Coordinates of C-alpha atoms and ligand atoms in Angstrom, one line a residue:
M1 CA -11.4 18.0 16.4
K2 CA -8.1 17.3 17.9
I3 CA -5.1 19.8 17.4
E4 CA -1.6 19.0 18.5
E5 CA 1.5 20.9 18.0
N6 CA 5.0 19.6 17.4
A7 CA 3.2 16.3 17.2
L8 CA 5.1 12.8 16.5
I9 CA 4.1 11.0 13.2
K10 CA 3.7 7.3 13.7
N11 CA 5.3 5.7 10.7
S12 CA 6.3 2.0 10.1
L13 CA 10.0 2.7 8.9
G14 CA 10.6 4.2 12.3
I15 CA 11.7 7.6 11.0
N16 CA 11.7 9.9 14.2
S17 CA 9.2 12.7 12.4
R18 CA 7.4 15.5 14.1
C19 CA 5.2 18.1 12.2
K20 CA 4.1 21.6 13.2
L21 CA 0.4 20.7 13.5
L22 CA -1.5 17.5 13.8
V23 CA -5.2 17.9 13.0
T24 CA -7.3 14.8 13.7
I25 CA -10.8 15.0 12.3
E26 CA -13.2 13.4 14.3
S27 CA -16.6 13.8 12.7
L28 CA -18.1 15.2 9.4
E29 CA -18.5 18.6 10.8
D30 CA -14.9 19.3 11.5
L31 CA -14.1 19.1 7.8
P32 CA -15.3 22.3 6.6
K33 CA -13.3 23.6 9.7
L34 CA -9.9 22.7 8.0
K35 CA -10.4 25.8 5.8
S36 CA -9.2 28.3 8.3
Y37 CA -6.4 25.9 9.0
I38 CA -5.1 25.2 5.4
N39 CA -6.1 28.9 4.1
G40 CA -4.8 28.2 0.4
S41 CA -1.5 26.7 1.5
K42 CA -0.4 23.2 0.3
D43 CA 1.7 22.5 3.4
Y44 CA -0.7 19.6 4.3
Y45 CA -0.6 15.8 4.3
I46 CA -2.9 13.4 5.2
V47 CA -1.8 10.1 7.1
G48 CA -3.4 7.0 7.9
E49 CA -1.4 4.6 9.8
G50 CA 1.7 5.5 8.4
T51 CA 2.8 2.1 6.8
N52 CA 3.4 3.4 3.0
I53 CA 5.1 6.8 3.9
V54 CA 8.6 7.8 4.1
M55 CA 8.3 10.8 6.3
P56 CA 11.0 13.9 6.8
N57 CA 12.5 14.3 10.4
Y58 CA 10.3 17.4 10.4
F59 CA 7.2 18.2 8.4
D60 CA 7.0 22.4 8.4
G61 CA 3.0 21.9 7.9
I62 CA -0.1 20.3 8.8
I63 CA -0.7 16.7 9.1
I64 CA -4.5 15.5 8.6
K65 CA -5.6 12.1 10.1
A66 CA -9.2 11.2 9.6
N67 CA -10.8 9.4 12.6
F68 CA -13.7 7.5 11.1
N69 CA -14.4 4.3 12.4
H70 CA -17.5 3.0 11.2
I71 CA -18.6 -0.2 9.6
I72 CA -22.3 -0.4 8.3
E73 CA -24.0 -2.7 6.2
D74 CA -26.4 -1.3 3.5
T75 CA -28.5 -4.5 2.9
E76 CA -30.8 -2.8 0.2
N77 CA -27.9 -1.8 -1.9
N78 CA -25.4 -4.4 -1.2
I79 CA -23.1 -1.6 0.1
L80 CA -20.5 -2.2 3.2
K81 CA -19.9 1.3 4.4
V82 CA -16.6 1.7 6.1
G83 CA -14.7 4.6 7.8
A84 CA -11.5 5.6 6.6
A85 CA -9.8 5.0 10.0
F86 CA -10.8 1.3 10.1
N87 CA -8.2 -1.0 9.8
W88 CA -7.8 -2.7 6.6
N89 CA -7.0 -6.0 7.8
N90 CA -10.1 -6.0 10.4
L91 CA -12.1 -5.3 7.3
V92 CA -10.8 -8.4 5.5
K93 CA -11.6 -10.4 8.6
H94 CA -14.8 -9.1 9.0
C95 CA -15.8 -10.1 5.1
V96 CA -14.2 -13.5 5.5
S97 CA -16.2 -14.3 8.4
N98 CA -19.6 -12.8 6.8
G99 CA -18.9 -14.6 3.5
I100 CA -18.3 -11.6 1.5
Y101 CA -15.9 -12.4 -1.4
G102 CA -13.3 -10.4 -3.0
F103 CA -11.1 -9.3 0.1
E104 CA -9.7 -12.6 0.9
N105 CA -6.4 -12.4 -1.0
L106 CA -5.8 -8.9 0.6
I107 CA -5.4 -10.3 4.2
D108 CA -2.7 -8.9 6.2
I109 CA -1.9 -6.0 4.3
P110 CA -1.1 -3.2 7.0
G111 CA -2.8 0.3 7.1
S112 CA -6.2 1.8 7.0
V113 CA -9.2 1.6 4.7
G114 CA -8.7 5.2 3.8
A115 CA -5.2 4.7 2.4
S116 CA -6.4 1.5 0.4
P117 CA -7.4 3.0 -2.9
I118 CA -4.5 5.4 -2.9
Q119 CA -2.1 3.1 -4.5
N120 CA -4.8 0.5 -5.0
I121 CA -3.4 -2.0 -3.0
G122 CA -3.1 -5.5 -4.3
A123 CA -1.7 -8.9 -3.5
Y124 CA -1.8 -12.4 -4.8
G125 CA -3.7 -11.4 -8.1
S126 CA -6.3 -9.3 -6.4
E127 CA -6.7 -5.4 -6.1
V128 CA -9.1 -3.3 -4.0
S129 CA -10.3 -1.5 -7.2
E130 CA -12.3 -4.8 -7.7
V131 CA -14.2 -4.1 -4.7
I132 CA -14.8 -0.5 -4.5
D133 CA -18.2 0.9 -5.5
S134 CA -17.4 4.6 -4.8
I135 CA -15.4 7.0 -2.4
D136 CA -16.8 9.7 -0.1
C137 CA -14.1 12.6 0.2
F138 CA -14.0 16.0 1.3
C139 CA -11.9 18.3 -1.2
L140 CA -9.2 20.2 0.6
E141 CA -9.4 23.1 -2.6
T142 CA -12.9 23.5 -2.8
F143 CA -14.0 22.7 0.9
Q144 CA -16.8 20.5 -0.6
F145 CA -17.7 17.3 -0.1
K146 CA -17.4 15.0 -3.0
T147 CA -18.4 11.5 -4.2
L148 CA -16.0 9.5 -6.5
S149 CA -17.2 6.7 -8.5
N150 CA -15.0 3.9 -9.1
S151 CA -13.9 4.9 -12.8
D152 CA -13.4 8.4 -11.4
C153 CA -10.4 6.9 -9.4
K154 CA -8.3 5.7 -12.6
F155 CA -7.2 2.6 -10.7
T156 CA -4.1 1.0 -12.4
Y157 CA -1.3 -1.3 -10.8
R158 CA -0.3 0.2 -7.4
D159 CA -1.6 3.7 -8.5
S160 CA -4.8 5.9 -8.9
A161 CA -5.9 9.4 -9.6
L162 CA -6.0 9.7 -5.8
K163 CA -2.2 9.8 -5.4
D164 CA -1.0 13.1 -4.2
S165 CA -4.6 14.4 -4.7
K166 CA -6.6 17.1 -2.8
F167 CA -9.4 14.5 -1.7
L168 CA -9.4 13.6 2.1
I169 CA -11.2 10.1 2.1
H170 CA -13.5 9.7 5.0
N171 CA -15.8 6.5 3.8
I172 CA -15.5 3.9 1.3
N173 CA -18.4 2.2 -0.2
F174 CA -17.4 -1.3 -0.6
K175 CA -19.6 -3.9 -3.0
I176 CA -21.0 -6.9 -1.1
N177 CA -20.7 -9.9 -3.4
R178 CA -21.9 -13.2 -1.7
N179 CA -22.0 -15.3 -4.8
S180 CA -18.6 -14.9 -6.2
S181 CA -15.6 -17.4 -6.6
I182 CA -12.4 -17.4 -4.8
F183 CA -9.3 -16.4 -7.0
L184 CA -6.3 -18.9 -6.7
N185 CA -4.5 -18.4 -9.6
Y186 CA -1.4 -17.3 -8.3
E187 CA 2.0 -19.2 -8.6
T188 CA 2.8 -19.4 -4.6
I189 CA -0.7 -20.2 -3.8
N190 CA -0.9 -23.1 -6.1
K191 CA 2.6 -24.3 -4.9
Y192 CA 1.1 -24.1 -1.4
I193 CA -2.1 -26.0 -2.4
G194 CA 0.1 -28.8 -4.2
E195 CA 2.5 -29.2 -1.4
H196 CA -0.3 -29.6 1.2
S197 CA -2.4 -31.9 -1.1
L198 CA -5.3 -29.5 -0.8
S199 CA -8.2 -29.7 -3.5
S200 CA -9.0 -26.2 -4.8
D201 CA -12.5 -26.8 -5.3
E202 CA -12.8 -27.3 -1.3
L203 CA -11.3 -24.2 0.0
S204 CA -13.5 -21.9 1.7
L205 CA -13.2 -18.1 2.0
K206 CA -11.3 -19.0 5.3
D207 CA -9.2 -21.3 4.1
V208 CA -7.7 -19.0 1.3
S209 CA -7.2 -16.2 3.8
E210 CA -5.4 -18.4 6.0
I211 CA -3.2 -20.1 3.2
I212 CA -2.3 -16.3 2.0
S213 CA -1.5 -15.3 5.7
T214 CA 0.9 -18.2 6.3
I215 CA 2.5 -17.4 2.6
R216 CA 3.2 -13.7 3.5
S217 CA 4.1 -14.4 7.2
R218 CA 7.1 -16.3 5.7
A219 CA 8.2 -13.8 3.4
L220 CA 7.4 -10.2 4.8
P221 CA 8.4 -8.8 8.4
D222 CA 6.0 -7.7 10.7
P223 CA 6.0 -3.7 11.0
N224 CA 5.3 -3.7 14.6
K225 CA 8.7 -5.8 15.0
I226 CA 10.8 -4.7 12.1
N227 CA 10.6 -1.2 10.8
N228 CA 9.8 -1.5 7.0
A229 CA 7.2 -0.1 4.7
G230 CA 6.5 -3.3 2.7
S231 CA 7.8 -3.4 -0.9
F232 CA 10.0 -0.6 -1.5
F233 CA 9.9 -0.8 -5.4
K234 CA 7.2 -1.6 -7.8
N235 CA 7.5 -4.4 -10.2
P236 CA 8.5 -2.3 -13.1
I237 CA 6.7 -2.9 -16.5
V238 CA 9.0 -2.6 -19.6
A239 CA 9.6 -3.7 -23.1
I240 CA 11.4 -6.9 -23.4
E241 CA 14.0 -5.6 -25.9
S242 CA 14.8 -2.9 -23.5
I243 CA 16.4 -5.2 -20.9
N244 CA 19.9 -5.7 -20.7
F245 CA 20.6 -9.4 -20.6
S246 CA 24.5 -9.1 -20.6
S247 CA 25.2 -10.1 -17.2
Y248 CA 22.2 -12.5 -16.6
S249 CA 20.2 -14.3 -19.0
N250 CA 16.3 -13.9 -19.0
D251 CA 15.8 -17.2 -17.2
K252 CA 17.4 -15.6 -14.0
L253 CA 14.8 -12.9 -14.2
I254 CA 11.3 -13.1 -13.1
L255 CA 9.1 -11.9 -16.1
W256 CA 5.5 -12.0 -16.4
E257 CA 4.1 -11.1 -19.8
Q258 CA 1.8 -8.2 -20.3
D259 CA 0.0 -6.9 -23.2
N260 CA 1.8 -5.4 -26.4
K261 CA 5.1 -7.2 -25.6
L262 CA 5.4 -5.5 -22.2
V263 CA 6.7 -7.7 -19.4
K264 CA 6.3 -6.9 -15.7
V265 CA 9.7 -7.8 -14.1
G266 CA 9.8 -9.2 -10.6
A267 CA 11.9 -6.3 -8.7
A268 CA 12.8 -8.5 -5.9
R269 CA 14.7 -11.0 -8.3
L270 CA 16.5 -7.8 -9.8
I271 CA 18.1 -6.6 -6.2
E272 CA 18.6 -10.3 -5.1
L273 CA 21.0 -10.5 -8.0
I274 CA 22.7 -7.1 -7.6
K275 CA 22.5 -7.2 -3.4
D276 CA 26.4 -8.0 -2.9
N277 CA 27.3 -4.6 -4.6
I278 CA 25.1 -2.5 -2.1
S279 CA 27.3 -0.7 0.5
K280 CA 26.7 -1.6 4.0
H281 CA 24.9 1.0 5.7
P282 CA 24.7 1.3 9.5
N283 CA 21.0 2.0 9.9
V284 CA 19.6 0.6 6.6
S285 CA 19.5 -2.8 5.0
L286 CA 17.7 -5.5 3.0
Y287 CA 15.2 -7.7 4.5
D288 CA 17.0 -10.9 4.7
K289 CA 14.0 -13.1 3.4
H290 CA 12.8 -10.6 0.8
C291 CA 14.9 -8.4 -1.1
L292 CA 12.1 -5.8 -1.9
V293 CA 11.8 -4.6 1.7
L294 CA 14.1 -2.1 3.1
I295 CA 14.5 -2.5 7.0
S296 CA 15.7 0.3 9.4
N297 CA 17.0 0.0 12.9
G298 CA 14.8 2.9 14.2
K299 CA 17.7 5.3 13.8
A300 CA 17.5 6.0 9.8
T301 CA 16.6 9.5 8.8
Q302 CA 14.6 9.9 5.4
Q303 CA 17.7 10.9 3.5
E304 CA 19.5 7.6 4.7
I305 CA 16.8 5.5 3.5
L306 CA 16.5 7.4 0.2
D307 CA 20.2 7.3 -0.4
Y308 CA 20.2 3.6 0.0
A309 CA 17.2 3.2 -2.3
S310 CA 18.9 5.4 -4.7
E311 CA 22.1 3.1 -4.8
I312 CA 19.9 0.0 -5.3
K313 CA 18.3 1.8 -8.4
D314 CA 21.3 3.0 -9.8
L315 CA 22.6 -0.5 -9.7
V316 CA 19.6 -2.3 -11.0
S317 CA 19.9 0.3 -14.0
S318 CA 23.4 -0.2 -14.6
T319 CA 23.0 -3.9 -14.7
F320 CA 19.5 -4.3 -16.3
N321 CA 18.8 -1.2 -17.9
I322 CA 15.4 -1.0 -16.0
D323 CA 14.5 2.0 -13.9
L324 CA 13.0 1.1 -10.3
E325 CA 10.0 3.2 -9.0
I326 CA 9.8 3.9 -5.3
E327 CA 6.5 2.4 -4.1
P328 CA 5.9 4.3 -0.8
N329 CA 5.1 7.9 -0.7
I330 CA 7.9 10.0 -0.1
V331 CA 6.8 13.2 1.9
Y332 CA 8.8 16.3 1.9
Ligands
LIG401 C1 5.1 -5.3 6.2 C2 4.0 -4.6 5.0 C3 3.3 -5.2 3.4 C4 2.6 -4.6 2.9 N1 2.1 -5.3 1.7 C5 1.5 -4.5 0.6 C6 0.7 -5.4 -0.2 O1 0.8 -6.5 -0.3 N2 0.1 -4.6 -1.2 C7 0.1 -3.5 -1.1 O2 -0.6 -3.0 -1.9 N3 0.7 -2.4 -0.1 C8 1.4 -3.3 0.9 N4 1.9 -2.4 1.8 C9 1.8 -1.2 2.0 C10 0.5 -0.4 2.7 O3 0.4 -1.5 3.5 C11 -0.5 0.3 1.9 O4 -0.1 1.1 1.0 C12 -1.5 0.7 3.0 O5 -2.8 1.2 2.2 C13 -1.2 1.9 3.6 O6 -2.0 2.5 4.8 P1 -1.7 3.4 5.8 O7 -3.0 3.5 6.4 O8 -0.6 3.1 6.8 O9 -1.5 4.6 4.8 P2 -0.4 5.8 5.2 O10 1.2 5.0 4.8 O11 -0.5 6.6 6.2 O12 -0.6 6.5 3.7 C14 -0.3 6.0 2.5 C15 -0.8 7.0 1.5 O13 -2.4 7.3 1.5 C16 -2.7 8.5 1.6 N5 -4.1 8.4 2.6 C17 -4.0 7.7 3.9 N6 -5.2 8.1 4.6 C18 -5.7 8.9 3.4 C19 -7.3 9.4 3.5 N7 -8.1 9.0 4.7 N8 -7.7 10.2 2.6 C20 -6.8 10.4 1.5 N9 -5.4 10.0 1.5 C21 -5.1 9.3 2.4 C22 -1.5 9.2 2.3 O14 -1.4 10.6 2.2 C23 -0.5 8.5 1.5 O15 -0.4 9.1 0.3 C24 2.8 -3.4 3.1 C25 3.2 -2.5 3.8 C26 4.0 -3.2 4.8 C27 4.5 -2.6 6.0

C-alpha cells in the first residue's frame, strides 16, 4: 500500500488537480487496511486512468487507486480473470490475438479494466456488459469482499448500478467465447466495408478491430496529445413528440428508433447545429472533428469546463427541448 500526500491526480482533461491523500492498493491484503483511512467518512473517490473524470482543483479527501495488473485464463471455466489496473485496450488486443470474441468493437477505448463496467463502456454496437461474467469487489462500507453477478450490476446504456457506488473493483471475470460471430451492423462500419470493397463474411477479428481503430482515429482525439474525456454528453433517449422541430426538421437530426416510441438522438449533431452560438472560451472548446468532445488547453479548471458544458446544454434545450446529460463523472 502506497500513501502520498498532496498528490497530483492524473486526468485526461488536463485539469491541474491534487488530493489530500492518494492511496494506491497493491495487494488484496491492503484492502481491509482502508478502514483506518476511510473511517466512516464518504470523502473518498476511486480512480483508474482518469480518462472519464472531471476533477476539482483540490479534492479534500482520499483518492484510491487499485493496482492489480494480472491476466489469467481459467480454461476449465472459460473465464479470463483480469486485474482492475490492466489497460482496457491491451485486454482487447490480447483477446483479438487469442481468438476471443466480443471485445473487438471496443478497441481503442482509453482507460482501465476496473472502470469498464462503471458506465458500461460501449462502442460500435457492443457493450462491455456482454462479455462480463462477474466482478470481484471490496465494499468500502462493510469492508468485506463481494462478488457481483452480471445481473447485480444492472447494466444499461452508459450506466450501471456501480456508478457512484461503494464497491472498489479489483478483478473482473470475463467470458471466453471462441465460437461467436462478429458484429458489423453499424452504419460507419458498413460504410467503410462498402468504400473499401471488403466482404463482411471474410473479415477476421483482427480485421474488424483494425477497421474500427481506423474509423475511431478519424473522429476522436488521442488523450495523450489533446486533453479530453471522450464524449462529454450521452445520446439522449426521448419521446419523439417532445422534440422541438421548429428550428430544424427531423431529417437534420440523427434519430435511432428505440422501443415504445422513444428515439435515441445523436447528441453530436445537436451540438453541431447550435455550435456557432456558443461563446468563445480561452481554455475550453469543441474538438473540430467531433462536436461531442470538449477539449482543454491544459489551463481549464473544473468550473470552466462545467460552465462551457452548461452553455451547450442550455442552447440544446432552448433549441430542441432536449436535456443533455454529461457522460464523464464529475468529482466534487
Ligand atoms: C478519447 C476518448 C475516447 C473514449 N471513447 C469511449 C467510448 O467509445 N465508449 C465509452 O464507453 N467510453 C469512452 N471513453 C470514456 C472512458 O474511456 C471510459 O469511461 C473508461 O472506462 C474510463 O477508464 P478510466 O480507467 O480512465 O476511469 P476513470 O476515469 O479513472 O474513472 C471512471 C469511473 O470509474 C470509477 N472507477 C475507476 N476504477 C475503478 C475501480 N477499480 N473500482 C470501482 N470504480 C472505479 C471511477 O470512480 C469513476 O467513476 C473515452 C474517453 C476518451 C478520453
